[in-house]
mmCIF file of C-alpha atoms and ligand atoms in Angstrom:
data_model
loop_
_atom_site.group_PDB
_atom_site.id
_atom_site.type_symbol
_atom_site.label_atom_id
_atom_site.label_comp_id
_atom_site.label_asym_id
_atom_site.label_seq_id
_atom_site.Cartn_x
_atom_site.Cartn_y
_atom_site.Cartn_z
ATOM 1 C CA MET W 1 12.599 16.819 4.634
ATOM 2 C CA PRO W 2 15.868 18.820 4.634
ATOM 3 C CA ARG W 3 18.983 16.721 4.114
ATOM 4 C CA ARG W 4 21.330 16.953 7.058
ATOM 5 C CA PRO W 5 24.978 17.860 6.413
ATOM 6 C CA PRO W 6 27.203 14.783 5.952
ATOM 7 C CA THR W 7 29.416 13.800 8.865
ATOM 8 C CA ALA W 8 32.487 11.550 8.938
ATOM 9 C CA ILE W 9 30.784 8.779 10.877
ATOM 10 C CA ASP W 10 27.089 9.066 10.352
ATOM 11 C CA GLN W 11 25.527 8.056 13.626
ATOM 12 C CA TYR W 12 21.958 8.259 12.322
ATOM 13 C CA GLU W 13 22.734 6.097 9.317
ATOM 14 C CA ALA W 14 24.007 3.434 11.742
ATOM 15 C CA LEU W 15 21.098 3.929 14.167
ATOM 16 C CA SER W 16 18.594 3.570 11.326
ATOM 17 C CA THR W 17 20.316 0.413 10.068
ATOM 18 C CA VAL W 18 20.385 -1.181 13.526
ATOM 19 C CA VAL W 19 16.727 -0.469 14.293
ATOM 20 C CA ARG W 20 15.481 -1.486 10.851
ATOM 21 C CA LEU W 21 17.431 -4.768 10.834
ATOM 22 C CA VAL W 22 15.928 -5.786 14.174
ATOM 23 C CA ARG W 23 12.454 -4.586 13.164
ATOM 24 C CA GLY W 24 12.655 -6.564 9.913
ATOM 25 C CA ASP W 25 13.871 -9.664 11.822
ATOM 26 C CA ARG W 26 17.027 -9.731 9.728
ATOM 27 C CA ALA W 27 19.371 -9.532 12.747
ATOM 28 C CA ARG W 28 18.458 -10.487 16.301
ATOM 29 C CA THR W 29 21.635 -10.135 18.380
ATOM 30 C CA ARG W 30 24.487 -7.612 18.577
ATOM 31 C CA PRO W 31 26.922 -10.022 16.851
ATOM 32 C CA GLU W 32 24.363 -10.645 14.063
ATOM 33 C CA LEU W 33 23.927 -6.876 13.670
ATOM 34 C CA GLY W 34 27.691 -6.482 13.323
ATOM 35 C CA THR W 35 27.859 -9.169 10.634
ATOM 36 C CA THR W 36 24.801 -7.988 8.693
ATOM 37 C CA ALA W 37 25.434 -4.244 8.888
ATOM 38 C CA LEU W 38 29.221 -4.517 8.544
ATOM 39 C CA LEU W 39 29.679 -2.227 11.531
ATOM 40 C CA GLY W 40 32.177 -2.542 14.381
ATOM 41 C CA ARG W 41 31.291 -3.822 17.834
ATOM 42 C CA THR W 42 31.613 -0.390 19.492
ATOM 43 C CA VAL W 43 29.356 1.324 16.944
ATOM 44 C CA ILE W 44 26.758 -1.438 17.291
ATOM 45 C CA SER W 45 26.829 -1.264 21.064
ATOM 46 C CA GLN W 46 26.469 2.549 21.089
ATOM 47 C CA ARG W 47 23.669 2.601 18.550
ATOM 48 C CA VAL W 48 21.768 -0.214 20.293
ATOM 49 C CA GLU W 49 21.981 1.746 23.528
ATOM 50 C CA GLU W 50 20.730 4.875 21.776
ATOM 51 C CA ALA W 51 17.833 2.882 20.281
ATOM 52 C CA MET W 52 17.023 1.549 23.765
ATOM 53 C CA ASN W 53 16.981 5.090 25.167
ATOM 54 C CA LEU W 54 14.486 6.013 22.442
ATOM 55 C CA GLY W 55 12.332 3.042 23.476
ATOM 56 C CA LEU W 56 12.797 1.339 20.104
ATOM 57 C CA LEU W 57 14.801 -1.727 21.177
ATOM 58 C CA GLU W 58 15.078 -3.840 24.315
ATOM 59 C CA ASP W 59 16.924 -6.938 25.442
ATOM 60 C CA ALA W 60 14.764 -10.029 25.179
ATOM 61 C CA ASP W 61 15.593 -13.687 25.790
ATOM 62 C CA VAL W 62 18.998 -15.319 25.269
ATOM 63 C CA GLY W 63 19.786 -16.392 21.709
ATOM 64 C CA PRO W 64 21.668 -19.484 20.493
ATOM 65 C CA SER W 65 25.337 -19.705 21.433
ATOM 66 C CA SER W 66 28.038 -20.074 18.811
ATOM 67 C CA GLY W 67 30.565 -21.440 21.323
ATOM 68 C CA GLY W 68 30.994 -18.904 24.127
ATOM 69 C CA ARG W 69 28.377 -17.136 26.180
ATOM 70 C CA ALA W 70 25.065 -16.936 24.326
ATOM 71 C CA PRO W 71 24.311 -13.377 23.118
ATOM 72 C CA ARG W 72 21.125 -11.692 24.258
ATOM 73 C CA ARG W 73 18.447 -11.298 21.643
ATOM 74 C CA LEU W 74 17.197 -7.813 20.800
ATOM 75 C CA ARG W 75 13.554 -7.017 20.346
ATOM 76 C CA PHE W 76 11.933 -4.147 18.425
ATOM 77 C CA ARG W 77 9.448 -2.421 20.744
ATOM 78 C CA ALA W 78 6.516 -2.127 18.338
ATOM 79 C CA GLU W 79 4.327 -0.952 21.236
ATOM 80 C CA GLU W 80 6.367 2.264 21.545
ATOM 81 C CA GLY W 81 4.120 4.045 19.032
ATOM 82 C CA LEU W 82 0.833 3.935 17.133
ATOM 83 C CA VAL W 83 -0.094 4.711 13.544
ATOM 84 C CA LEU W 84 -3.549 5.643 12.281
ATOM 85 C CA SER W 85 -4.030 4.345 8.765
ATOM 86 C CA ALA W 86 -6.905 4.615 6.295
ATOM 87 C CA VAL W 87 -7.477 3.548 2.707
ATOM 88 C CA LEU W 88 -10.331 5.195 0.830
ATOM 89 C CA GLY W 89 -12.181 3.403 -1.952
ATOM 90 C CA ALA W 90 -14.932 4.585 -4.284
ATOM 91 C CA THR W 91 -17.770 3.458 -2.002
ATOM 92 C CA ALA W 92 -16.125 2.223 1.227
ATOM 93 C CA LEU W 93 -13.072 2.852 3.358
ATOM 94 C CA ASP W 94 -10.807 0.907 5.676
ATOM 95 C CA VAL W 95 -9.551 2.514 8.841
ATOM 96 C CA ALA W 96 -7.179 1.021 11.400
ATOM 97 C CA VAL W 97 -4.800 1.646 14.246
ATOM 98 C CA THR W 98 -1.518 -0.263 14.139
ATOM 99 C CA ASP W 99 1.642 -0.633 16.169
ATOM 100 C CA LEU W 100 5.116 0.175 14.818
ATOM 101 C CA ASP W 101 5.348 -3.279 13.213
ATOM 102 C CA ALA W 102 2.252 -2.265 11.206
ATOM 103 C CA ARG W 103 0.375 -4.994 13.053
ATOM 104 C CA VAL W 104 -3.306 -4.070 12.923
ATOM 105 C CA LEU W 105 -4.651 -3.611 16.467
ATOM 106 C CA GLU W 106 -8.156 -2.655 15.353
ATOM 107 C CA HIS W 107 -9.679 -2.406 11.886
ATOM 108 C CA ARG W 108 -13.009 -1.214 10.486
ATOM 109 C CA HIS W 109 -14.442 -1.522 6.986
ATOM 110 C CA LEU W 110 -17.128 1.142 6.544
ATOM 111 C CA GLU W 111 -19.439 2.168 3.730
ATOM 112 C CA TRP W 112 -18.553 5.721 2.669
ATOM 113 C CA PRO W 113 -18.686 7.286 -0.824
ATOM 114 C CA VAL W 114 -15.472 9.184 -1.529
ATOM 115 C CA ALA W 115 -17.543 11.432 -3.840
ATOM 116 C CA ARG W 116 -18.859 13.228 -0.743
ATOM 117 C CA GLY W 117 -15.680 15.258 -1.003
ATOM 118 C CA PRO W 118 -12.660 15.967 1.178
ATOM 119 C CA GLU W 119 -14.201 18.063 3.978
ATOM 120 C CA GLU W 120 -16.975 15.623 4.882
ATOM 121 C CA THR W 121 -14.791 12.565 4.333
ATOM 122 C CA LEU W 122 -11.897 13.832 6.455
ATOM 123 C CA ASP W 123 -14.331 14.867 9.223
ATOM 124 C CA PHE W 124 -15.700 11.330 9.139
ATOM 125 C CA LEU W 125 -12.168 9.908 9.256
ATOM 126 C CA ASP W 126 -11.262 12.149 12.189
ATOM 127 C CA ASP W 127 -14.213 10.758 14.164
ATOM 128 C CA GLN W 128 -13.093 7.208 13.372
ATOM 129 C CA PHE W 129 -9.495 7.995 14.289
ATOM 130 C CA ALA W 130 -10.547 9.568 17.588
ATOM 131 C CA ASP W 131 -12.597 6.488 18.371
ATOM 132 C CA LEU W 132 -9.718 4.125 17.574
ATOM 133 C CA LEU W 133 -7.400 6.102 19.857
ATOM 134 C CA LYS W 134 -9.916 6.411 22.681
ATOM 135 C CA GLU W 135 -8.745 3.422 24.723
ATOM 136 C CA ARG W 136 -5.103 4.040 23.829
ATOM 137 C CA ALA W 137 -2.569 6.671 24.900
ATOM 138 C CA PRO W 138 -2.820 9.453 22.261
ATOM 139 C CA GLY W 139 0.723 10.569 23.168
ATOM 140 C CA ARG W 140 1.983 7.403 21.501
ATOM 141 C CA LEU W 141 0.671 8.463 18.083
ATOM 142 C CA TRP W 142 3.573 8.603 15.608
ATOM 143 C CA ALA W 143 1.923 9.214 12.266
ATOM 144 C CA VAL W 144 -1.144 9.103 10.040
ATOM 145 C CA ALA W 145 -1.187 7.373 6.628
ATOM 146 C CA ILE W 146 -3.905 7.735 3.974
ATOM 147 C CA GLY W 147 -4.360 5.857 0.718
ATOM 148 C CA VAL W 148 -6.682 7.284 -1.954
ATOM 149 C CA PRO W 149 -8.082 5.742 -5.157
ATOM 150 C CA GLY W 150 -6.380 8.103 -7.578
ATOM 151 C CA PRO W 151 -3.063 9.707 -8.535
ATOM 152 C CA VAL W 152 -1.264 11.552 -5.735
ATOM 153 C CA GLU W 153 1.570 14.039 -6.085
ATOM 154 C CA PHE W 154 3.618 12.363 -3.374
ATOM 155 C CA ALA W 155 5.831 15.307 -2.403
ATOM 156 C CA THR W 156 2.830 17.483 -1.495
ATOM 157 C CA GLY W 157 0.325 14.787 -0.467
ATOM 158 C CA ARG W 158 -2.311 16.181 -2.851
ATOM 159 C CA PRO W 159 -4.500 14.148 -5.249
ATOM 160 C CA SER W 160 -3.922 15.099 -8.881
ATOM 161 C CA GLN W 161 -7.038 15.110 -11.081
ATOM 162 C CA PRO W 162 -8.433 11.876 -9.599
ATOM 163 C CA PRO W 163 -11.173 10.610 -11.968
ATOM 164 C CA ILE W 164 -13.452 9.130 -9.271
ATOM 165 C CA MET W 165 -12.871 11.670 -6.476
ATOM 166 C CA PRO W 166 -14.891 14.807 -7.339
ATOM 167 C CA GLY W 167 -13.789 17.803 -5.263
ATOM 168 C CA TRP W 168 -10.454 16.284 -4.208
ATOM 169 C CA ASP W 169 -8.196 17.633 -6.975
ATOM 170 C CA GLY W 170 -5.266 19.428 -5.327
ATOM 171 C CA PHE W 171 -6.801 19.218 -1.851
ATOM 172 C CA ASP W 172 -4.199 19.545 0.910
ATOM 173 C CA ILE W 173 -5.003 16.264 2.715
ATOM 174 C CA ARG W 174 -1.672 16.263 4.518
ATOM 175 C CA GLY W 175 -1.962 19.837 5.797
ATOM 176 C CA ARG W 176 -5.524 19.278 6.978
ATOM 177 C CA LEU W 177 -4.641 16.102 8.925
ATOM 178 C CA GLN W 178 -1.344 17.401 10.300
ATOM 179 C CA ASP W 179 -3.099 20.461 11.732
ATOM 180 C CA ARG W 180 -5.622 18.207 13.387
ATOM 181 C CA HIS W 181 -3.358 15.450 14.759
ATOM 182 C CA GLY W 182 0.027 17.180 15.183
ATOM 183 C CA VAL W 183 1.931 14.241 13.688
ATOM 184 C CA PRO W 184 3.425 13.713 10.215
ATOM 185 C CA VAL W 185 0.980 12.508 7.561
ATOM 186 C CA TRP W 186 1.660 10.482 4.417
ATOM 187 C CA VAL W 187 -0.758 10.410 1.489
ATOM 188 C CA ASP W 188 -0.314 7.864 -1.267
ATOM 189 C CA ASN W 189 -2.141 6.038 -4.025
ATOM 190 C CA ASP W 190 -4.039 2.998 -2.704
ATOM 191 C CA ALA W 191 -2.318 0.519 -5.051
ATOM 192 C CA ASN W 192 1.109 1.676 -3.792
ATOM 193 C CA LEU W 193 0.083 0.926 -0.204
ATOM 194 C CA LEU W 194 -1.379 -2.453 -1.227
ATOM 195 C CA ALA W 195 1.902 -3.295 -2.966
ATOM 196 C CA LEU W 196 3.960 -2.385 0.115
ATOM 197 C CA GLY W 197 1.591 -4.246 2.469
ATOM 198 C CA GLU W 198 1.809 -7.327 0.238
ATOM 199 C CA ALA W 199 5.617 -7.131 0.038
ATOM 200 C CA ARG W 200 6.018 -6.854 3.805
ATOM 201 C CA SER W 201 3.436 -9.437 4.821
ATOM 202 C CA THR W 202 4.857 -12.042 2.441
ATOM 203 C CA GLY W 203 8.504 -11.376 3.307
ATOM 204 C CA LEU W 204 9.616 -10.114 -0.114
ATOM 205 C CA ASP W 205 13.424 -9.770 -0.084
ATOM 206 C CA ASP W 206 14.940 -6.340 -0.605
ATOM 207 C CA ASP W 207 16.585 -7.469 -3.843
ATOM 208 C CA GLN W 208 13.248 -8.613 -5.325
ATOM 209 C CA HIS W 209 10.748 -6.661 -7.406
ATOM 210 C CA LEU W 210 6.975 -6.872 -7.120
ATOM 211 C CA ILE W 211 4.113 -5.409 -9.131
ATOM 212 C CA PHE W 212 0.726 -5.409 -7.423
ATOM 213 C CA VAL W 213 -2.265 -4.983 -9.739
ATOM 214 C CA LYS W 214 -5.532 -3.962 -8.138
ATOM 215 C CA ALA W 215 -8.265 -5.116 -10.492
ATOM 216 C CA GLY W 216 -11.590 -4.131 -9.022
ATOM 217 C CA THR W 217 -14.084 -1.469 -10.026
ATOM 218 C CA GLY W 218 -11.078 0.427 -11.380
ATOM 219 C CA ILE W 219 -7.581 -0.768 -12.266
ATOM 220 C CA GLY W 220 -4.326 0.437 -10.722
ATOM 221 C CA ALA W 221 -0.910 -0.908 -9.882
ATOM 222 C CA GLY W 222 1.894 -0.350 -7.397
ATOM 223 C CA VAL W 223 5.565 -1.261 -7.742
ATOM 224 C CA VAL W 224 7.892 -2.283 -4.916
ATOM 225 C CA SER W 225 11.550 -2.326 -5.871
ATOM 226 C CA GLN W 226 14.510 -2.954 -3.566
ATOM 227 C CA GLY W 227 12.284 -2.788 -0.533
ATOM 228 C CA ARG W 228 10.617 0.524 -1.393
ATOM 229 C CA ILE W 229 7.638 1.824 -3.324
ATOM 230 C CA HIS W 230 8.763 3.001 -6.743
ATOM 231 C CA ARG W 231 6.826 6.205 -7.423
ATOM 232 C CA GLY W 232 8.841 7.714 -10.234
ATOM 233 C CA SER W 233 9.300 11.447 -10.583
ATOM 234 C CA LYS W 234 5.975 12.739 -9.221
ATOM 235 C CA GLY W 235 4.152 9.701 -7.864
ATOM 236 C CA ALA W 236 2.393 8.566 -11.021
ATOM 237 C CA ALA W 237 4.289 5.283 -11.478
ATOM 238 C CA GLY W 238 2.028 2.237 -11.746
ATOM 239 C CA ASP W 239 -1.109 4.071 -12.831
ATOM 240 C CA ILE W 240 -1.929 1.568 -15.590
ATOM 241 C CA GLY W 241 -5.725 1.940 -15.551
ATOM 242 C CA HIS W 242 -5.647 4.852 -17.967
ATOM 243 C CA ALA W 243 -3.112 3.444 -20.385
ATOM 244 C CA ARG W 244 -4.690 3.636 -23.818
ATOM 245 C CA VAL W 245 -5.150 0.130 -25.186
ATOM 246 C CA LEU W 246 -7.748 0.793 -27.900
ATOM 247 C CA GLU W 247 -6.863 3.128 -30.746
ATOM 248 C CA ASP W 248 -10.329 4.183 -31.881
ATOM 249 C CA ASN W 249 -12.492 6.601 -29.901
ATOM 250 C CA SER W 250 -15.468 4.282 -29.472
ATOM 251 C CA VAL W 251 -15.118 3.615 -25.732
ATOM 252 C CA MET W 252 -15.339 6.546 -23.318
ATOM 253 C CA CYS W 253 -13.497 6.354 -19.989
ATOM 254 C CA ARG W 254 -14.565 8.001 -16.736
ATOM 255 C CA CYS W 255 -11.314 10.013 -16.851
ATOM 256 C CA GLY W 256 -12.631 11.862 -19.927
ATOM 257 C CA ARG W 257 -10.336 10.193 -22.458
ATOM 258 C CA THR W 258 -11.067 7.180 -24.659
ATOM 259 C CA GLY W 259 -9.763 3.640 -25.021
ATOM 260 C CA CYS W 260 -8.299 3.312 -21.492
ATOM 261 C CA LEU W 261 -7.599 -0.181 -20.094
ATOM 262 C CA GLU W 262 -10.063 0.536 -17.298
ATOM 263 C CA ALA W 263 -12.816 1.509 -19.764
ATOM 264 C CA LEU W 264 -12.538 -1.957 -21.327
ATOM 265 C CA ALA W 265 -11.525 -4.230 -18.443
ATOM 266 C CA GLY W 266 -12.404 -2.463 -15.174
ATOM 267 C CA GLY W 267 -15.299 -3.710 -13.053
ATOM 268 C CA TRP W 268 -17.328 -0.588 -13.859
ATOM 269 C CA ALA W 269 -16.873 -1.209 -17.591
ATOM 270 C CA LEU W 270 -17.977 -4.832 -17.246
ATOM 271 C CA ALA W 271 -21.045 -3.696 -15.319
ATOM 272 C CA ARG W 272 -21.807 -1.182 -18.124
ATOM 273 C CA ASP W 273 -21.542 -3.940 -20.760
ATOM 274 C CA ALA W 274 -23.621 -6.269 -18.598
ATOM 275 C CA VAL W 275 -26.584 -3.883 -18.739
ATOM 276 C CA SER W 276 -26.476 -4.048 -22.552
ATOM 277 C CA ALA W 277 -26.246 -7.842 -22.358
ATOM 278 C CA VAL W 278 -29.377 -7.932 -20.210
ATOM 279 C CA HIS W 279 -31.291 -5.701 -22.621
ATOM 280 C CA GLU W 280 -30.205 -7.921 -25.501
ATOM 281 C CA GLY W 281 -31.281 -11.055 -23.610
ATOM 282 C CA ARG W 282 -27.810 -12.571 -23.525
ATOM 283 C CA SER W 283 -27.574 -13.525 -19.846
ATOM 284 C CA ARG W 284 -30.352 -15.107 -17.835
ATOM 285 C CA PHE W 285 -28.262 -14.882 -14.654
ATOM 286 C CA LEU W 286 -27.692 -11.127 -14.999
ATOM 287 C CA ALA W 287 -31.303 -10.545 -16.021
ATOM 288 C CA ASP W 288 -32.374 -12.028 -12.676
ATOM 289 C CA ALA W 289 -29.826 -9.907 -10.793
ATOM 290 C CA HIS W 290 -30.988 -6.789 -12.658
ATOM 291 C CA HIS W 291 -34.618 -7.613 -11.980
ATOM 292 C CA ALA W 292 -33.933 -7.985 -8.231
ATOM 293 C CA THR W 293 -32.024 -4.730 -7.642
ATOM 294 C CA GLY W 294 -32.497 -2.554 -10.746
ATOM 295 C CA GLU W 295 -28.746 -2.439 -11.380
ATOM 296 C CA ILE W 296 -25.721 -4.646 -12.017
ATOM 297 C CA THR W 297 -22.516 -4.388 -10.000
ATOM 298 C CA PRO W 298 -19.078 -5.927 -10.655
ATOM 299 C CA ALA W 299 -19.861 -8.299 -7.758
ATOM 300 C CA ASP W 300 -22.925 -9.591 -9.680
ATOM 301 C CA ILE W 301 -20.634 -10.493 -12.583
ATOM 302 C CA GLY W 302 -18.294 -12.291 -10.152
ATOM 303 C CA ARG W 303 -21.251 -14.318 -8.901
ATOM 304 C CA GLY W 304 -22.236 -15.028 -12.491
ATOM 305 C CA VAL W 305 -18.773 -16.474 -13.149
ATOM 306 C CA VAL W 306 -19.056 -18.753 -10.112
ATOM 307 C CA ALA W 307 -22.545 -19.809 -11.283
ATOM 308 C CA GLY W 308 -21.123 -20.673 -14.732
ATOM 309 C CA ASP W 309 -22.995 -17.984 -16.684
ATOM 310 C CA ALA W 310 -21.512 -17.957 -20.190
ATOM 311 C CA TRP W 311 -21.683 -14.171 -20.735
ATOM 312 C CA CYS W 312 -19.982 -13.463 -17.386
ATOM 313 C CA LEU W 313 -17.269 -16.054 -18.009
ATOM 314 C CA THR W 314 -16.503 -14.602 -21.440
ATOM 315 C CA ALA W 315 -16.528 -11.010 -20.164
ATOM 316 C CA VAL W 316 -14.139 -11.766 -17.292
ATOM 317 C CA ALA W 317 -11.836 -13.815 -19.533
ATOM 318 C CA ARG W 318 -11.660 -10.975 -22.071
ATOM 319 C CA ALA W 319 -10.917 -8.448 -19.319
ATOM 320 C CA ALA W 320 -8.199 -10.749 -17.969
ATOM 321 C CA GLU W 321 -6.700 -11.067 -21.442
ATOM 322 C CA ARG W 322 -6.609 -7.287 -21.915
ATOM 323 C CA ILE W 323 -4.992 -6.766 -18.512
ATOM 324 C CA GLY W 324 -2.601 -9.679 -19.105
ATOM 325 C CA SER W 325 -1.597 -8.257 -22.471
ATOM 326 C CA LEU W 326 -0.556 -4.925 -20.957
ATOM 327 C CA MET W 327 1.128 -6.698 -18.038
ATOM 328 C CA ALA W 328 3.168 -8.839 -20.454
ATOM 329 C CA ALA W 329 4.656 -5.633 -21.881
ATOM 330 C CA LEU W 330 5.337 -4.356 -18.360
ATOM 331 C CA VAL W 331 6.907 -7.681 -17.360
ATOM 332 C CA ASN W 332 9.283 -7.354 -20.305
ATOM 333 C CA PHE W 333 10.031 -3.757 -19.422
ATOM 334 C CA TYR W 334 10.391 -4.160 -15.665
ATOM 335 C CA ASN W 335 11.247 -7.863 -15.158
ATOM 336 C CA PRO W 336 9.618 -8.336 -11.722
ATOM 337 C CA ASP W 337 9.998 -11.486 -9.567
ATOM 338 C CA CYS W 338 6.383 -11.371 -8.574
ATOM 339 C CA LEU W 339 3.138 -10.223 -10.210
ATOM 340 C CA VAL W 340 0.326 -10.107 -7.651
ATOM 341 C CA PHE W 341 -3.370 -9.497 -8.330
ATOM 342 C CA GLY W 342 -5.868 -8.184 -5.799
ATOM 343 C CA GLY W 343 -9.262 -6.515 -5.861
ATOM 344 C CA GLY W 344 -12.705 -7.818 -6.739
ATOM 345 C CA ALA W 345 -11.593 -9.636 -9.899
ATOM 346 C CA VAL W 346 -9.604 -12.204 -7.915
ATOM 347 C CA THR W 347 -11.626 -12.483 -4.712
ATOM 348 C CA GLY W 348 -14.818 -13.846 -6.232
ATOM 349 C CA GLY W 349 -14.183 -17.515 -5.437
ATOM 350 C CA ASP W 350 -13.304 -18.460 -9.028
ATOM 351 C CA ASN W 351 -9.877 -18.574 -10.676
ATOM 352 C CA THR W 352 -10.916 -17.746 -14.269
ATOM 353 C CA PHE W 353 -9.404 -14.261 -14.102
ATOM 354 C CA LEU W 354 -6.055 -15.397 -12.717
ATOM 355 C CA ARG W 355 -5.824 -18.396 -15.049
ATOM 356 C CA VAL W 356 -6.337 -16.241 -18.162
ATOM 357 C CA VAL W 357 -3.975 -13.516 -16.927
ATOM 358 C CA ASP W 358 -1.292 -16.127 -16.205
ATOM 359 C CA HIS W 359 -1.658 -17.713 -19.644
ATOM 360 C CA THR W 360 -1.661 -14.336 -21.425
ATOM 361 C CA VAL W 361 1.395 -12.989 -19.614
ATOM 362 C CA ARG W 362 3.412 -16.205 -20.072
ATOM 363 C CA SER W 363 2.551 -16.580 -23.749
ATOM 364 C CA ARG W 364 3.409 -12.958 -24.579
ATOM 365 C CA ALA W 365 6.317 -12.001 -22.297
ATOM 366 C CA LEU W 366 9.930 -12.799 -23.133
ATOM 367 C CA PRO W 367 11.064 -16.218 -21.864
ATOM 368 C CA LEU W 368 13.852 -14.647 -19.797
ATOM 369 C CA ALA W 369 11.407 -12.248 -18.122
ATOM 370 C CA SER W 370 8.702 -14.835 -17.432
ATOM 371 C CA ALA W 371 10.700 -18.001 -16.667
ATOM 372 C CA ASP W 372 10.895 -17.533 -12.889
ATOM 373 C CA LEU W 373 8.028 -15.060 -12.632
ATOM 374 C CA THR W 374 5.495 -15.799 -9.900
ATOM 375 C CA ILE W 375 1.924 -14.815 -10.804
ATOM 376 C CA ARG W 376 -0.536 -15.161 -7.949
ATOM 377 C CA ALA W 377 -3.459 -13.710 -6.035
ATOM 378 C CA SER W 378 -2.765 -11.381 -3.108
ATOM 379 C CA ALA W 379 -1.979 -13.231 0.111
ATOM 380 C CA ALA W 380 -2.017 -10.202 2.393
ATOM 381 C CA GLY W 381 -5.756 -10.070 3.032
ATOM 382 C CA GLU W 382 -8.172 -7.214 3.577
ATOM 383 C CA THR W 383 -5.842 -5.150 5.787
ATOM 384 C CA ALA W 384 -2.960 -5.075 3.265
ATOM 385 C CA GLY W 385 -3.590 -1.429 2.367
ATOM 386 C CA VAL W 386 -3.785 -0.030 5.905
ATOM 387 C CA ALA W 387 -0.766 -2.124 6.921
ATOM 388 C CA GLY W 388 1.113 -0.820 3.868
ATOM 389 C CA GLY W 389 0.360 2.763 4.934
ATOM 390 C CA ALA W 390 1.648 2.070 8.443
ATOM 391 C CA HIS W 391 4.826 0.488 7.053
ATOM 392 C CA LEU W 392 5.389 3.524 4.835
ATOM 393 C CA ALA W 393 5.053 5.934 7.775
ATOM 394 C CA VAL W 394 7.141 3.923 10.247
ATOM 395 C CA GLU W 395 9.891 3.062 7.771
ATOM 396 C CA THR W 396 10.189 6.719 6.772
ATOM 397 C CA LEU W 397 10.354 7.803 10.412
ATOM 398 C CA LEU W 398 13.103 5.222 11.012
ATOM 399 C CA SER W 399 15.176 6.476 8.054
ATOM 400 C CA ALA W 400 18.480 8.187 8.874
ATOM 401 C CA ASP W 401 17.227 11.623 7.780
ATOM 402 C CA ALA W 402 14.082 11.386 9.895
ATOM 403 C CA LEU W 403 15.925 10.031 12.940
ATOM 404 C CA ALA W 404 18.417 12.901 12.705
ATOM 405 C CA THR W 405 15.415 15.239 12.864
ATOM 406 C CA TRP W 406 13.353 13.690 15.674
ATOM 407 C CA ALA W 407 15.659 11.476 17.768
ATOM 408 C CA PRO W 408 17.259 14.418 19.648
ATOM 409 C CA GLY W 409 13.746 15.338 20.878
ATOM 410 C CA GLY W 410 12.943 11.755 21.935
ATOM 411 C CA ARG W 411 9.878 11.080 19.779
ATOM 412 C CA PRO W 412 8.459 12.081 16.375
ATOM 413 C CA SER W 413 5.671 14.228 17.833
ATOM 414 C CA ALA W 414 8.270 16.456 19.521
ATOM 415 C CA VAL W 415 9.099 18.148 16.214
ATOM 416 C CA GLU W 416 7.038 20.090 13.668
ATOM 417 C CA PRO W 417 5.235 17.426 11.513
ATOM 418 C CA ALA W 418 6.109 19.214 8.278
ATOM 419 C CA ARG W 419 9.804 18.536 8.967
ATOM 420 C CA LEU W 420 9.199 14.776 8.878
ATOM 421 C CA ALA W 421 6.506 14.023 6.298
ATOM 422 C CA GLY W 422 7.868 13.451 2.841
ATOM 423 C CA GLY W 423 9.689 11.060 0.613
ATOM 424 C CA ALA W 424 10.512 7.490 1.575
HETATM 425 ZN ZN1 LIG D 501 -9.210 6.664 -18.441
#
């Protein structure tokens, strides 16, 4: 997005601040806006009126009085726009339509292998999107957000050599979807969107730092710092699954290299080891599972842990220790307030994984870095990723640069999508 030339009093900076404070429930009346944003009464009143003309704010009920006449409360009009949001996984995808608060209005979890490639997958998504918009006014569509299970060059919205997405390397997901829907499109790594969804749904303060680790079939992480996703230079930040944690070349990873964290502690690696354990007669539980279906999935190992199978318990504890060991180094390096785990490893109904991770991180990280560190399972639920995508899109469109681009035309869809999609 082109930077606008600086002006003496930046009206869009103030407009963005006003709208975002009300949307985030951090200021609810004009006087509160003045105090929180450190802006004068006239500026607040003008910007609130401008936001009302754009349909973004409205007067609601009367707030508490601090002596004189009680000020009117302001309300963010989340119903002014819609966002279509999807998060692709290896074998299934989530698709949803949300309002401008990223509140999920309708959500579907559908089986779909991402390995079918971009053309077929995006056609399938388009059908789902059309269906979700059917009963709703399509003119209210503000944006589309997509999360994918691999590295994304954020500036261009293209996956970059994603190990489990054959055919997607360099594919112009953004261009394809913008042509189809005529609204700006954001493409990001799934763990980044999970991290943002978690931060927003649990009310993480803007001065706090969160790392979200997705430990499922694969392993990835997203970082939220000062209210925003930290992507680093190109978008690769947080991609911990392919950090090399074993120095010899004995364990092959699906990315083509050896010794990656994921190749030792990811769900797919545990399933690989489980097959050997069955052949060596080391797990009765897994032998039964293998006999029933002819294969072993990470979910089978999760069930084995709940059933108390010794091999499964040991395998999950060792994976947790490997992940915890790397996270201890990252806790020292990054000093987050909150370390959150999501994905299949923590949703199996047993706390072995989290208990071992917690112990490993706390025993290996510096006391100063771990003293007030919260380590917990994700609280955001199964729509965290799609909600995170919607937050990313809406928050970017409510930034000062984006507002300066679209507000004169009245709504985001009034301008060329390529002028709006880009960095947040
Ligand atoms: Zn790897």
